[in-house]
Short mmCIF file of N, CA and C in Angstrom, two decimals:
data_model
loop_
_atom_site.label_atom_id
_atom_site.label_comp_id
_atom_site.label_asym_id
_atom_site.label_seq_id
_atom_site.Cartn_x
_atom_site.Cartn_y
_atom_site.Cartn_z
N GLY N 1371 114.73 53.03 -57.42
CA GLY N 1371 113.33 53.48 -58.00
C GLY N 1371 112.70 52.21 -58.85
N GLN N 1372 112.69 52.54 -59.99
CA GLN N 1372 112.24 51.97 -61.16
C GLN N 1372 112.58 50.40 -61.17
N ARG N 1373 113.78 49.98 -61.02
CA ARG N 1373 114.16 48.81 -60.96
C ARG N 1373 113.77 47.98 -59.90
N SER N 1374 113.64 48.57 -58.54
CA SER N 1374 112.69 47.82 -57.38
C SER N 1374 111.42 47.54 -57.75
N LYS N 1375 110.63 48.55 -58.47
CA LYS N 1375 109.25 48.38 -58.93
C LYS N 1375 109.17 47.39 -59.68
N ASP N 1376 110.31 47.08 -60.94
CA ASP N 1376 110.07 46.43 -62.05
C ASP N 1376 110.27 44.76 -61.26
N VAL N 1377 111.27 44.57 -60.23
CA VAL N 1377 111.58 43.47 -59.55
C VAL N 1377 110.73 43.04 -58.60
N ALA N 1378 109.86 43.81 -57.92
CA ALA N 1378 108.57 43.65 -57.19
C ALA N 1378 107.27 43.36 -57.97
N ALA N 1379 107.15 43.91 -59.25
CA ALA N 1379 106.07 43.55 -59.98
C ALA N 1379 106.30 42.07 -60.31
N ALA N 1380 107.65 41.76 -60.91
CA ALA N 1380 108.04 40.48 -61.53
C ALA N 1380 107.60 39.44 -60.43
N THR N 1381 107.95 39.76 -59.07
CA THR N 1381 108.09 38.75 -58.05
C THR N 1381 106.69 38.79 -57.61
N MET N 1382 105.72 39.40 -58.02
CA MET N 1382 104.23 39.55 -57.57
C MET N 1382 103.71 38.69 -58.48
N ALA N 1383 104.26 38.92 -59.98
CA ALA N 1383 103.53 37.83 -61.16
C ALA N 1383 103.93 36.27 -60.80
N ARG N 1384 105.19 36.35 -60.38
CA ARG N 1384 105.44 34.70 -60.06
C ARG N 1384 104.58 33.90 -59.11
N MET N 1385 104.36 34.74 -57.83
CA MET N 1385 103.88 34.66 -56.95
C MET N 1385 102.43 34.34 -57.20
N GLU N 1386 101.58 35.07 -58.45
CA GLU N 1386 100.36 34.77 -58.25
C GLU N 1386 100.17 33.69 -59.42
N GLU N 1387 101.23 33.11 -60.41
CA GLU N 1387 101.48 32.30 -61.12
C GLU N 1387 101.53 31.03 -60.20
N ASP N 1388 102.21 30.80 -59.35
CA ASP N 1388 102.51 29.87 -58.26
C ASP N 1388 100.90 29.58 -57.40
N LEU N 1389 100.46 30.82 -57.17
CA LEU N 1389 99.07 30.46 -56.48
C LEU N 1389 98.27 29.72 -57.18
N ALA N 1390 98.07 30.14 -58.73
CA ALA N 1390 97.36 29.75 -59.55
C ALA N 1390 97.49 28.13 -59.87
N GLY N 1391 98.81 27.92 -60.01
CA GLY N 1391 99.43 26.50 -59.93
C GLY N 1391 98.93 25.70 -58.87
N GLY N 1392 99.01 26.45 -57.74
CA GLY N 1392 98.55 25.47 -56.72
C GLY N 1392 96.78 25.30 -56.71
N ARG N 1393 96.01 25.98 -57.02
CA ARG N 1393 94.94 26.14 -57.18
C ARG N 1393 94.36 25.18 -58.20
N GLU N 1394 95.02 24.93 -59.27
CA GLU N 1394 94.92 24.11 -60.40
C GLU N 1394 95.22 22.84 -59.66
N ARG N 1395 96.18 22.33 -59.09
CA ARG N 1395 96.65 21.08 -58.32
C ARG N 1395 95.66 20.82 -57.26
N GLU N 1396 95.20 21.76 -56.61
CA GLU N 1396 94.12 21.34 -55.65
C GLU N 1396 92.76 21.00 -56.46
N GLU N 1397 92.45 21.74 -57.52
CA GLU N 1397 91.08 21.34 -58.18
C GLU N 1397 91.36 19.59 -58.68
N ARG N 1398 92.59 19.73 -59.28
CA ARG N 1398 92.77 18.21 -59.78
C ARG N 1398 92.79 17.31 -58.98
N ARG N 1399 93.06 17.32 -57.68
CA ARG N 1399 93.31 16.47 -56.37
C ARG N 1399 91.49 16.22 -56.18
N GLU N 1400 91.34 17.32 -55.93
CA GLU N 1400 89.67 17.54 -55.21
C GLU N 1400 88.84 16.45 -56.39
N ALA N 1401 89.00 16.64 -57.69
CA ALA N 1401 88.38 15.76 -58.85
C ALA N 1401 88.78 14.20 -58.72
N LYS N 1402 90.15 14.26 -58.37
CA LYS N 1402 90.74 12.72 -58.16
C LYS N 1402 90.04 12.11 -57.13
N ILE N 1403 89.74 12.58 -56.04
CA ILE N 1403 89.16 12.37 -54.92
C ILE N 1403 88.01 11.90 -55.06
N ALA N 1404 87.11 13.03 -55.93
CA ALA N 1404 85.63 12.47 -56.17
C ALA N 1404 85.61 11.28 -57.14
N GLU N 1405 86.70 10.95 -57.99
CA GLU N 1405 86.47 9.97 -58.84
C GLU N 1405 86.82 8.89 -58.13
N LEU N 1406 87.54 8.45 -57.08
CA LEU N 1406 88.12 7.65 -56.73
C LEU N 1406 86.82 7.39 -55.24
N GLU N 1407 86.10 8.14 -54.74
CA GLU N 1407 84.97 8.06 -54.14
C GLU N 1407 84.07 7.22 -54.89
N ALA N 1408 84.05 7.79 -55.98
CA ALA N 1408 82.93 6.91 -57.11
C ALA N 1408 83.21 5.58 -57.06
N GLN N 1409 84.59 5.24 -57.27
CA GLN N 1409 85.15 4.00 -57.31
C GLN N 1409 84.75 3.35 -56.30
N VAL N 1410 85.03 3.96 -55.12
CA VAL N 1410 85.00 3.04 -54.02
C VAL N 1410 83.47 2.61 -53.71
N TYR N 1411 82.48 3.63 -54.08
CA TYR N 1411 81.05 3.32 -54.33
C TYR N 1411 80.88 1.92 -54.87
N GLU N 1412 81.24 2.38 -56.24
CA GLU N 1412 80.99 1.33 -57.17
C GLU N 1412 81.53 -0.15 -56.46
N ALA N 1413 82.71 -0.49 -56.20
CA ALA N 1413 83.43 -1.40 -55.79
C ALA N 1413 83.02 -2.10 -54.46
N GLU N 1414 82.45 -1.21 -53.60
CA GLU N 1414 81.44 -1.70 -52.52
C GLU N 1414 80.16 -2.23 -53.03
N ARG N 1415 79.47 -1.66 -53.97
CA ARG N 1415 78.18 -2.11 -54.41
C ARG N 1415 78.21 -3.57 -55.26
N VAL N 1416 79.55 -3.57 -55.91
CA VAL N 1416 79.73 -4.84 -56.56
C VAL N 1416 80.22 -6.06 -55.61
N SER N 1417 81.04 -5.50 -54.75
CA SER N 1417 81.30 -6.57 -53.40
C SER N 1417 80.22 -7.23 -52.92
N GLU N 1418 79.19 -6.02 -52.27
CA GLU N 1418 78.05 -6.72 -51.65
C GLU N 1418 76.92 -7.89 -52.77
N SER N 1419 77.24 -7.28 -53.68
CA SER N 1419 76.32 -8.07 -54.61
C SER N 1419 77.01 -9.44 -54.81
N GLU N 1420 78.17 -9.29 -55.20
CA GLU N 1420 78.71 -10.62 -55.19
C GLU N 1420 78.85 -11.48 -53.74
N GLN N 1421 79.01 -10.78 -52.71
CA GLN N 1421 78.69 -11.68 -51.44
C GLN N 1421 77.37 -12.08 -51.27
N ARG N 1422 76.20 -11.35 -51.54
CA ARG N 1422 74.80 -12.06 -51.79
C ARG N 1422 74.83 -13.31 -52.55
N GLN N 1423 75.52 -13.04 -54.13
CA GLN N 1423 75.54 -14.47 -54.76
C GLN N 1423 76.46 -15.28 -53.95
N ARG N 1424 77.32 -15.39 -53.93
CA ARG N 1424 78.13 -16.07 -52.72
C ARG N 1424 77.03 -16.77 -51.82
N VAL N 1425 76.60 -16.23 -51.00
CA VAL N 1425 75.58 -16.79 -50.01
C VAL N 1425 74.56 -17.64 -50.55
N HIS N 1426 73.84 -17.05 -51.45
CA HIS N 1426 72.85 -17.90 -52.11
C HIS N 1426 73.31 -18.92 -52.70
N ALA N 1427 74.70 -18.97 -53.40
CA ALA N 1427 74.97 -20.51 -54.26
C ALA N 1427 75.26 -21.20 -52.94
N GLN N 1428 76.01 -20.73 -51.99
CA GLN N 1428 76.26 -21.77 -50.61
C GLN N 1428 75.21 -22.45 -50.23
N GLU N 1429 74.01 -21.51 -50.25
CA GLU N 1429 72.43 -22.06 -49.64
C GLU N 1429 72.31 -23.06 -50.48
N GLN N 1430 72.55 -23.11 -52.10
CA GLN N 1430 71.73 -23.67 -52.96
C GLN N 1430 72.43 -25.18 -52.84
N VAL N 1431 73.61 -25.00 -52.70
CA VAL N 1431 74.93 -26.25 -52.70
C VAL N 1431 74.46 -27.07 -51.19
N ARG N 1432 74.32 -26.27 -50.21
CA ARG N 1432 74.02 -27.23 -48.61
C ARG N 1432 72.55 -27.93 -49.12
N ALA N 1433 71.65 -26.97 -49.86
CA ALA N 1433 70.45 -27.82 -49.92
C ALA N 1433 70.41 -28.92 -50.97
N LEU N 1434 71.27 -28.87 -52.06
CA LEU N 1434 71.62 -29.91 -52.68
C LEU N 1434 72.27 -30.99 -52.14
N THR N 1435 73.48 -30.60 -51.40
CA THR N 1435 74.14 -31.96 -50.58
C THR N 1435 73.40 -32.57 -49.05
N GLY N 1436 72.03 -31.57 -48.92
CA GLY N 1436 71.41 -32.13 -47.78
C GLY N 1436 71.93 -31.87 -46.69
N GLU N 1437 72.53 -30.64 -46.45
CA GLU N 1437 72.86 -29.72 -45.11
C GLU N 1437 71.70 -29.07 -44.82
N SER N 1438 70.94 -28.59 -45.45
CA SER N 1438 69.97 -27.82 -44.77
C SER N 1438 68.80 -28.42 -44.59
N HIS N 1439 68.09 -28.03 -43.57
CA HIS N 1439 66.88 -28.76 -42.81
C HIS N 1439 65.73 -29.40 -44.29
N GLY N 1440 65.56 -28.44 -45.12
CA GLY N 1440 64.73 -28.72 -46.20
C GLY N 1440 65.15 -30.17 -47.14
N ALA N 1441 66.32 -29.99 -47.07
CA ALA N 1441 67.04 -31.02 -47.79
C ALA N 1441 66.78 -32.48 -47.03
N LEU N 1442 67.06 -32.50 -45.86
CA LEU N 1442 66.96 -33.55 -45.15
C LEU N 1442 65.68 -34.51 -45.38
N GLU N 1443 64.59 -33.27 -44.98
CA GLU N 1443 63.47 -33.60 -45.33
C GLU N 1443 62.93 -34.69 -46.62
N ARG N 1444 63.67 -34.02 -47.82
CA ARG N 1444 63.50 -34.45 -49.18
C ARG N 1444 64.51 -35.77 -49.41
N GLY N 1445 65.68 -35.61 -48.42
CA GLY N 1445 66.60 -36.83 -48.88
C GLY N 1445 67.76 -36.08 -49.53
N ALA N 1446 69.13 -36.24 -49.50
CA ALA N 1446 70.12 -35.82 -49.46
C ALA N 1446 70.48 -36.08 -51.01
N VAL N 1447 70.69 -34.88 -51.86
CA VAL N 1447 70.85 -35.12 -53.11
C VAL N 1447 72.40 -34.54 -53.41
N GLN N 1448 73.24 -35.28 -54.08
CA GLN N 1448 74.47 -34.88 -54.50
C GLN N 1448 74.58 -33.66 -55.46
N PRO N 1449 75.74 -32.64 -55.21
CA PRO N 1449 75.42 -31.41 -55.99
C PRO N 1449 76.09 -31.87 -57.42
N SER N 1450 75.47 -31.24 -58.26
CA SER N 1450 76.03 -31.59 -59.62
C SER N 1450 77.32 -30.38 -60.17
N ARG N 1451 77.88 -31.18 -60.90
CA ARG N 1451 79.35 -30.58 -61.50
C ARG N 1451 78.97 -28.97 -61.62
N MET N 1452 78.03 -28.93 -62.10
CA MET N 1452 77.46 -27.54 -62.83
C MET N 1452 77.50 -26.45 -61.51
N ALA N 1453 76.57 -26.94 -60.54
CA ALA N 1453 76.69 -26.46 -59.41
C ALA N 1453 77.94 -25.91 -58.53
N GLU N 1454 78.44 -27.24 -58.34
CA GLU N 1454 79.90 -26.81 -57.67
C GLU N 1454 80.79 -26.04 -58.61
N ALA N 1455 80.96 -25.87 -60.11
CA ALA N 1455 81.68 -24.96 -60.73
C ALA N 1455 81.18 -23.61 -60.70
N ALA N 1456 79.62 -23.47 -60.55
CA ALA N 1456 79.11 -22.41 -60.22
C ALA N 1456 79.49 -21.47 -59.20
N LEU N 1457 79.57 -22.49 -57.99
CA LEU N 1457 80.09 -21.59 -56.73
C LEU N 1457 81.48 -21.13 -56.57
N GLU N 1458 82.36 -22.33 -57.31
CA GLU N 1458 83.87 -21.90 -57.38
C GLU N 1458 83.85 -20.65 -58.22
N MET N 1459 83.63 -20.20 -59.29
CA MET N 1459 83.38 -19.13 -60.32
C MET N 1459 82.93 -17.89 -58.94
N LEU N 1460 81.98 -18.26 -58.58
CA LEU N 1460 81.33 -17.31 -57.71
C LEU N 1460 82.16 -16.91 -56.30
N ASN N 1461 82.91 -17.86 -55.83
CA ASN N 1461 84.05 -17.58 -55.00
C ASN N 1461 85.15 -16.65 -55.63
N ARG N 1462 85.54 -17.13 -56.55
CA ARG N 1462 86.54 -16.14 -57.45
C ARG N 1462 86.17 -15.17 -57.88
N CYS N 1463 85.06 -14.65 -58.40
CA CYS N 1463 84.43 -13.42 -58.48
C CYS N 1463 84.42 -12.70 -57.19
N ALA N 1464 83.95 -13.18 -56.23
CA ALA N 1464 83.63 -12.37 -54.78
C ALA N 1464 85.43 -11.95 -54.34
N ASP N 1465 86.25 -12.97 -54.50
CA ASP N 1465 87.74 -12.61 -54.22
C ASP N 1465 88.21 -11.72 -55.10
N ASN N 1466 88.07 -11.36 -56.19
CA ASN N 1466 88.61 -10.45 -57.25
C ASN N 1466 87.82 -9.36 -56.77
N ALA N 1467 86.65 -9.08 -56.61
CA ALA N 1467 85.81 -8.17 -56.13
C ALA N 1467 86.45 -7.42 -54.85
N GLU N 1468 86.89 -8.39 -53.69
CA GLU N 1468 87.37 -8.14 -52.55
C GLU N 1468 88.65 -7.35 -52.86
N LYS N 1469 89.37 -7.87 -53.43
CA LYS N 1469 90.92 -7.42 -53.83
C LYS N 1469 90.56 -6.04 -54.70
N ALA N 1470 89.85 -5.78 -55.69
CA ALA N 1470 89.63 -4.67 -56.29
C ALA N 1470 89.18 -3.31 -55.23
N THR N 1471 88.24 -3.77 -54.48
CA THR N 1471 87.71 -2.89 -53.31
C THR N 1471 88.90 -2.34 -52.58
N ALA N 1472 89.96 -3.21 -52.06
CA ALA N 1472 91.26 -3.03 -51.41
C ALA N 1472 91.95 -2.04 -52.15
N LYS N 1473 92.00 -2.44 -53.45
CA LYS N 1473 92.94 -1.60 -54.28
C LYS N 1473 92.50 -0.09 -54.39
N VAL N 1474 91.37 0.00 -54.32
CA VAL N 1474 90.67 1.17 -54.62
C VAL N 1474 90.62 2.02 -53.30
N TYR N 1475 90.34 1.16 -52.11
CA TYR N 1475 91.12 1.70 -50.75
C TYR N 1475 92.21 2.13 -50.57
N ALA N 1476 93.29 1.86 -51.06
CA ALA N 1476 94.46 1.81 -50.74
C ALA N 1476 94.75 2.79 -52.01
N ASP N 1477 94.40 2.94 -52.84
CA ASP N 1477 94.60 4.27 -54.03
C ASP N 1477 93.94 5.58 -53.22
N ALA N 1478 92.59 5.33 -52.60
CA ALA N 1478 92.00 6.58 -52.04
C ALA N 1478 92.41 7.06 -50.45
N ALA N 1479 93.56 6.01 -49.91
CA ALA N 1479 94.34 6.25 -48.61
C ALA N 1479 95.53 7.13 -49.01
N MET N 1480 96.08 6.68 -49.93
CA MET N 1480 97.26 7.33 -50.61
C MET N 1480 96.71 8.50 -51.06
N LEU N 1481 95.71 9.07 -51.54
CA LEU N 1481 95.27 10.17 -52.43
C LEU N 1481 94.88 11.08 -51.09
N ALA N 1482 94.22 10.26 -50.35
CA ALA N 1482 93.95 11.19 -48.78
C ALA N 1482 95.21 11.84 -48.29
N GLY N 1483 96.34 11.34 -48.08
CA GLY N 1483 97.39 11.81 -47.64
C GLY N 1483 98.38 13.00 -48.49
N ASP N 1484 97.71 12.88 -49.93
CA ASP N 1484 98.24 13.79 -50.72
C ASP N 1484 98.02 15.26 -50.59
N SER N 1485 98.75 15.93 -49.96
CA SER N 1485 98.78 17.21 -49.44
C SER N 1485 99.62 18.27 -50.47
N ASN N 1486 100.34 18.37 -51.26
CA ASN N 1486 101.03 18.97 -51.90
C ASN N 1486 101.27 18.60 -53.36
N GLY N 1487 100.06 18.20 -54.09
CA GLY N 1487 100.12 18.24 -55.41
C GLY N 1487 100.76 17.26 -55.95
N GLY N 1488 100.46 16.09 -55.59
CA GLY N 1488 101.57 14.87 -56.31
C GLY N 1488 102.05 14.20 -55.60
N THR N 1489 102.72 14.55 -54.02
CA THR N 1489 103.66 13.73 -53.35
C THR N 1489 102.95 13.24 -52.64
N GLN N 1490 102.62 11.79 -52.53
CA GLN N 1490 101.92 10.98 -52.09
C GLN N 1490 102.12 10.68 -50.49
N GLN N 1491 101.65 10.60 -49.49
CA GLN N 1491 101.95 10.19 -48.28
C GLN N 1491 101.00 9.14 -47.49
N ARG N 1492 101.80 8.20 -47.27
CA ARG N 1492 100.73 7.08 -46.32
C ARG N 1492 101.18 7.09 -44.93
N THR N 1493 99.86 6.62 -44.15
CA THR N 1493 100.24 5.97 -42.70
C THR N 1493 101.02 4.82 -42.85
N ALA N 1494 101.81 4.53 -41.99
CA ALA N 1494 102.32 3.48 -41.94
C ALA N 1494 101.42 2.33 -41.36
N VAL N 1495 100.31 2.54 -40.64
CA VAL N 1495 99.65 1.66 -39.95
C VAL N 1495 98.36 1.63 -40.69
N GLY N 1496 98.12 2.26 -41.80
CA GLY N 1496 96.92 1.85 -42.68
C GLY N 1496 95.53 2.75 -42.17
N ILE N 1497 95.69 4.01 -41.59
CA ILE N 1497 94.48 4.36 -41.06
C ILE N 1497 94.33 6.14 -42.19
N VAL N 1498 93.27 6.07 -42.42
CA VAL N 1498 93.10 7.27 -43.34
C VAL N 1498 92.35 8.36 -42.29
N LEU N 1499 92.70 9.52 -42.18
CA LEU N 1499 92.01 10.43 -41.26
C LEU N 1499 91.68 11.77 -41.76
N SER N 1500 90.62 12.48 -41.34
CA SER N 1500 90.00 14.03 -41.54
C SER N 1500 90.16 14.29 -40.23
N ASP N 1501 91.28 15.15 -39.88
CA ASP N 1501 91.69 15.82 -38.97
C ASP N 1501 92.06 14.72 -37.83
N LYS N 1502 91.29 14.73 -36.89
CA LYS N 1502 91.45 13.41 -36.01
C LYS N 1502 90.22 12.48 -36.00
N ILE N 1503 89.65 12.22 -36.73
CA ILE N 1503 88.50 11.33 -36.84
C ILE N 1503 89.02 10.38 -37.98
N VAL N 1504 88.84 8.97 -37.83
CA VAL N 1504 89.09 8.28 -38.92
C VAL N 1504 88.05 7.89 -40.21
N ASP N 1505 88.46 8.20 -41.32
CA ASP N 1505 87.70 8.00 -42.23
C ASP N 1505 87.52 6.25 -42.69
N MET N 1506 88.60 5.78 -42.53
CA MET N 1506 88.73 4.30 -42.80
C MET N 1506 90.23 3.72 -42.75
N THR N 1507 90.22 2.49 -42.27
CA THR N 1507 91.49 1.78 -42.45
C THR N 1507 91.53 1.01 -43.48
N VAL N 1508 92.55 1.12 -44.13
CA VAL N 1508 92.89 0.48 -45.48
C VAL N 1508 93.02 -1.22 -45.31
N PRO N 1509 92.28 -1.84 -46.09
CA PRO N 1509 92.02 -3.29 -46.04
C PRO N 1509 93.44 -4.25 -46.30
N GLY N 1510 93.82 -4.79 -45.54
CA GLY N 1510 95.26 -5.52 -45.69
C GLY N 1510 96.28 -4.93 -44.62
N SER N 1511 96.19 -3.76 -43.99
CA SER N 1511 97.07 -2.87 -43.61
C SER N 1511 97.02 -3.55 -42.06
N PRO N 1512 97.97 -3.14 -41.13
CA PRO N 1512 97.66 -3.58 -39.79
C PRO N 1512 96.63 -2.86 -38.86
N ALA N 1513 96.59 -1.47 -39.19
CA ALA N 1513 94.85 -1.19 -38.42
C ALA N 1513 93.73 -2.05 -38.80
N HIS N 1514 93.60 -2.07 -40.33
CA HIS N 1514 92.51 -2.97 -40.52
C HIS N 1514 92.33 -4.42 -39.90
N ALA N 1515 93.55 -4.91 -39.99
CA ALA N 1515 93.95 -6.24 -39.23
C ALA N 1515 93.35 -6.49 -37.63
N LEU N 1516 94.02 -5.72 -37.24
CA LEU N 1516 93.96 -5.44 -35.75
C LEU N 1516 92.10 -5.38 -35.77
N GLY N 1517 91.28 -4.26 -36.66
CA GLY N 1517 90.06 -4.35 -36.24
C GLY N 1517 89.38 -3.50 -35.39
N VAL N 1518 90.36 -2.87 -34.52
CA VAL N 1518 89.96 -1.99 -33.05
C VAL N 1518 89.21 -0.66 -33.76
N LEU N 1519 89.70 -0.11 -34.71
CA LEU N 1519 89.39 1.49 -35.27
C LEU N 1519 88.36 1.45 -36.35
N GLN N 1520 87.28 2.23 -35.97
CA GLN N 1520 86.17 2.15 -37.11
C GLN N 1520 86.01 3.49 -37.43
N LYS N 1521 85.27 3.31 -38.82
CA LYS N 1521 85.02 4.96 -39.28
C LYS N 1521 84.18 5.63 -38.24
N GLY N 1522 84.65 6.90 -37.92
CA GLY N 1522 84.26 8.00 -37.21
C GLY N 1522 84.52 7.91 -35.83
N ASP N 1523 85.90 7.00 -35.43
CA ASP N 1523 86.39 7.13 -34.40
C ASP N 1523 87.35 8.45 -34.33
N GLU N 1524 87.41 8.79 -32.94
CA GLU N 1524 88.42 10.04 -33.04
C GLU N 1524 89.82 9.32 -32.38
N VAL N 1525 90.80 10.14 -32.80
CA VAL N 1525 92.14 9.46 -32.37
C VAL N 1525 92.61 10.44 -31.22
N LEU N 1526 92.82 10.15 -30.04
CA LEU N 1526 93.06 10.98 -28.90
C LEU N 1526 94.54 11.00 -28.65
N MET N 1527 94.95 9.51 -28.75
CA MET N 1527 96.64 9.55 -28.22
C MET N 1527 97.28 8.46 -29.37
N VAL N 1528 98.41 8.94 -29.75
CA VAL N 1528 99.20 7.98 -30.43
C VAL N 1528 100.66 7.63 -29.36
N ASP N 1529 101.02 6.37 -29.35
CA ASP N 1529 102.09 6.10 -28.49
C ASP N 1529 102.07 6.77 -27.52
N GLY N 1530 101.11 6.82 -26.40
CA GLY N 1530 100.77 7.56 -25.29
C GLY N 1530 100.77 9.24 -25.43
N HIS N 1531 100.82 9.85 -26.48
CA HIS N 1531 101.26 11.25 -26.53
C HIS N 1531 99.63 11.67 -26.88
N LYS N 1532 98.95 12.69 -26.10
CA LYS N 1532 97.79 13.25 -26.83
C LYS N 1532 98.26 13.88 -28.17
N VAL N 1533 97.35 13.80 -29.17
CA VAL N 1533 97.56 14.55 -30.49
C VAL N 1533 96.43 15.66 -30.38
N SER N 1534 96.64 16.44 -31.56
CA SER N 1534 95.67 17.37 -32.34
C SER N 1534 95.53 17.03 -33.55
N ALA N 1535 94.40 17.59 -34.11
CA ALA N 1535 94.27 17.55 -35.41
C ALA N 1535 95.40 17.68 -36.26
N ALA N 1536 96.55 18.66 -35.86
CA ALA N 1536 97.38 19.06 -36.55
C ALA N 1536 98.79 17.93 -36.52
N THR N 1537 98.89 17.03 -35.34
CA THR N 1537 99.74 16.21 -34.89
C THR N 1537 99.28 14.64 -35.46
N ALA N 1538 98.04 14.35 -35.36
CA ALA N 1538 97.65 13.11 -35.29
C ALA N 1538 98.50 12.09 -36.52
N MET N 1539 98.18 12.82 -37.64
CA MET N 1539 98.53 12.14 -38.95
C MET N 1539 100.06 12.09 -38.91
N VAL N 1540 100.63 13.07 -38.36
CA VAL N 1540 102.35 13.15 -38.47
C VAL N 1540 102.86 12.14 -37.52
N MET N 1541 102.09 11.71 -36.38
CA MET N 1541 102.63 10.63 -35.68
C MET N 1541 102.23 9.45 -36.27
N LEU N 1542 101.08 9.39 -36.74
CA LEU N 1542 100.64 8.05 -37.33
C LEU N 1542 101.63 7.68 -38.65
N ARG N 1543 102.10 8.55 -39.19
CA ARG N 1543 102.89 8.15 -40.21
C ARG N 1543 104.23 7.27 -40.36
N GLY N 1544 104.57 7.59 -39.20
CA GLY N 1544 106.00 6.66 -38.77
C GLY N 1544 107.22 7.05 -39.60
N ASP N 1545 108.40 6.34 -39.65
CA ASP N 1545 109.70 6.49 -40.32
C ASP N 1545 109.35 6.00 -41.82
N ASP N 1546 108.58 5.13 -41.91
CA ASP N 1546 108.63 4.79 -43.66
C ASP N 1546 107.18 5.39 -44.26
N ALA N 1547 106.99 6.51 -44.09
CA ALA N 1547 106.16 7.47 -44.94
C ALA N 1547 106.74 7.81 -46.21
#
């Protein structure tokens, strides 16, 4: 009688605590995803800016070395040490920005596979999915290096087997996830 009611009430209280804890973990996960999305946006913005600066510096060096059409008309000029150093610095900055962007993407990919409050899961091939739709390929991963998948592509088959939204990620995780 009363003991059964007490046990049931205690069990119900534990279940409500577990549910509340799950909600808190999900809220933290969503906040982390939003933070990473902001970092990805900023990293992409910085990377694009660095790339534009690199291209501009390369154009200036080509002009100074006589490789551009206008420089040929004026006569070739040797680039200054300062111009060469500036180009090297811009190349290093752009490389660092690309590495930082890749790290943010990798962090986002690991978090995107995080489904139970802290246990991170990654695909073995570097694909981040929402259901069966490709969100991104992780820079440096096999999927990114191959260059076949693009954001928005739908995964229909894995290893010759049709997949559903529920099975696509499982089949892509492989044995080393």
